[in-house]
CSV table of C-alpha atoms in Angstrom, one decimal:
chain,number,residue,atom,x,y,z
A,1,MET,CA,0.0,0.0,0.0
A,2,THR,CA,1.4,3.4,-1.0
A,3,ARG,CA,1.2,6.1,1.7
A,4,ARG,CA,0.2,9.6,0.6
A,5,PRO,CA,1.6,12.5,2.5
A,6,ALA,CA,-0.9,14.2,4.9
A,7,PRO,CA,-2.4,17.4,3.5
A,8,VAL,CA,-1.2,20.6,5.0
A,9,LEU,CA,-4.2,22.4,6.1
A,10,GLY,CA,-4.1,26.2,6.4
A,11,ALA,CA,-0.6,26.4,5.0
A,12,ARG,CA,0.5,29.9,4.1
A,13,PRO,CA,1.4,30.3,0.5
A,14,ARG,CA,5.0,31.3,-0.2
A,15,ASP,CA,4.3,33.9,-2.8
A,16,ASP,CA,2.2,36.7,-1.4
A,17,ALA,CA,1.5,37.0,2.3
A,18,GLN,CA,-0.9,39.9,2.0
A,19,ARG,CA,-3.1,38.0,-0.5
A,20,TRP,CA,-3.1,35.1,2.0
A,21,VAL,CA,-4.2,37.4,4.8
A,22,ASP,CA,-6.9,39.1,2.7
A,23,GLY,CA,-8.2,35.8,1.4
A,24,ASP,CA,-9.1,34.9,-2.2
A,25,GLY,CA,-12.9,35.1,-1.8
A,26,LYS,CA,-13.4,31.5,-2.7
A,27,GLY,CA,-14.0,30.1,0.8
A,28,ARG,CA,-17.3,29.0,2.2
A,29,THR,CA,-19.4,31.6,4.0
A,30,ALA,CA,-21.0,31.0,7.3
A,31,PRO,CA,-24.3,32.8,8.3
A,32,LYS,CA,-22.4,35.3,10.4
A,33,ALA,CA,-19.9,35.9,7.6
A,34,GLU,CA,-21.8,39.0,6.5
A,35,ALA,CA,-20.8,40.8,9.6
A,36,TYR,CA,-17.7,38.9,10.5
A,37,SER,CA,-15.7,37.7,7.5
A,38,ALA,CA,-12.4,36.7,9.2
A,39,ARG,CA,-11.8,33.7,11.4
A,40,LEU,CA,-9.1,33.5,14.1
A,41,THR,CA,-8.1,30.3,15.7
A,42,ILE,CA,-6.0,30.2,18.9
A,43,ASP,CA,-4.9,27.4,21.2
A,44,VAL,CA,-5.7,27.7,24.8
A,45,THR,CA,-5.5,25.3,27.8
A,46,PRO,CA,-8.7,23.3,28.6
A,47,ALA,CA,-8.8,25.2,32.0
A,48,LEU,CA,-8.8,28.6,30.2
A,49,ARG,CA,-11.4,27.4,27.7
A,50,GLY,CA,-13.6,26.4,30.6
A,51,ARG,CA,-13.2,29.8,32.4
A,52,ILE,CA,-14.0,31.6,29.2
A,53,LYS,CA,-17.2,29.5,28.7
A,54,VAL,CA,-18.3,30.1,32.2
A,55,ALA,CA,-17.7,33.8,31.9
A,56,ALA,CA,-19.7,34.0,28.7
A,57,PHE,CA,-22.5,31.9,30.2
A,58,ASN,CA,-22.7,34.2,33.3
A,59,GLN,CA,-22.9,37.3,31.1
A,60,GLY,CA,-25.6,35.7,28.9
A,61,VAL,CA,-23.5,35.9,25.7
A,62,THR,CA,-21.8,33.4,23.4
A,63,VAL,CA,-18.1,32.8,23.7
A,64,ALA,CA,-17.6,34.3,20.3
A,65,ASP,CA,-19.4,37.5,21.2
A,66,LEU,CA,-17.5,37.8,24.5
A,67,LEU,CA,-14.1,37.4,22.8
A,68,ARG,CA,-15.1,39.8,20.0
A,69,ALA,CA,-16.0,42.4,22.6
A,70,MET,CA,-12.7,41.9,24.5
A,71,LEU,CA,-10.7,42.1,21.3
A,72,GLU,CA,-12.5,45.2,20.2
A,73,GLU,CA,-12.0,46.8,23.6
A,74,ARG,CA,-8.3,46.1,23.5
A,75,PHE,CA,-7.5,46.8,19.8
A,76,GLY,CA,-10.4,49.1,18.8
A,77,THR,CA,-11.0,49.9,15.1
A,78,GLU,CA,-7.7,51.7,14.5
A,79,ALA,CA,-5.2,50.0,12.2
A,80,GLY,CA,-1.6,49.4,13.4
A,81,PRO,CA,-0.1,48.7,16.8
A,82,SER,CA,-1.4,50.3,19.9
């Protein structure tokens, strides 16, 4: 049996980093994509994930909405480093 190499998911292209960041417009769109068109994935510990979920539940919001609000508060709408 011949083994095929595992696909590299989310690999950054080597030619144009800005085009990779901006996207090519060919991806699938989720229902919230109209308002939020970029996805950010981070790795956190299971304990931190649990604390985030509890905080969101206690505030009556989704984890995504809680984190969006926190990121917006920290980074605002200005471009560039703060």
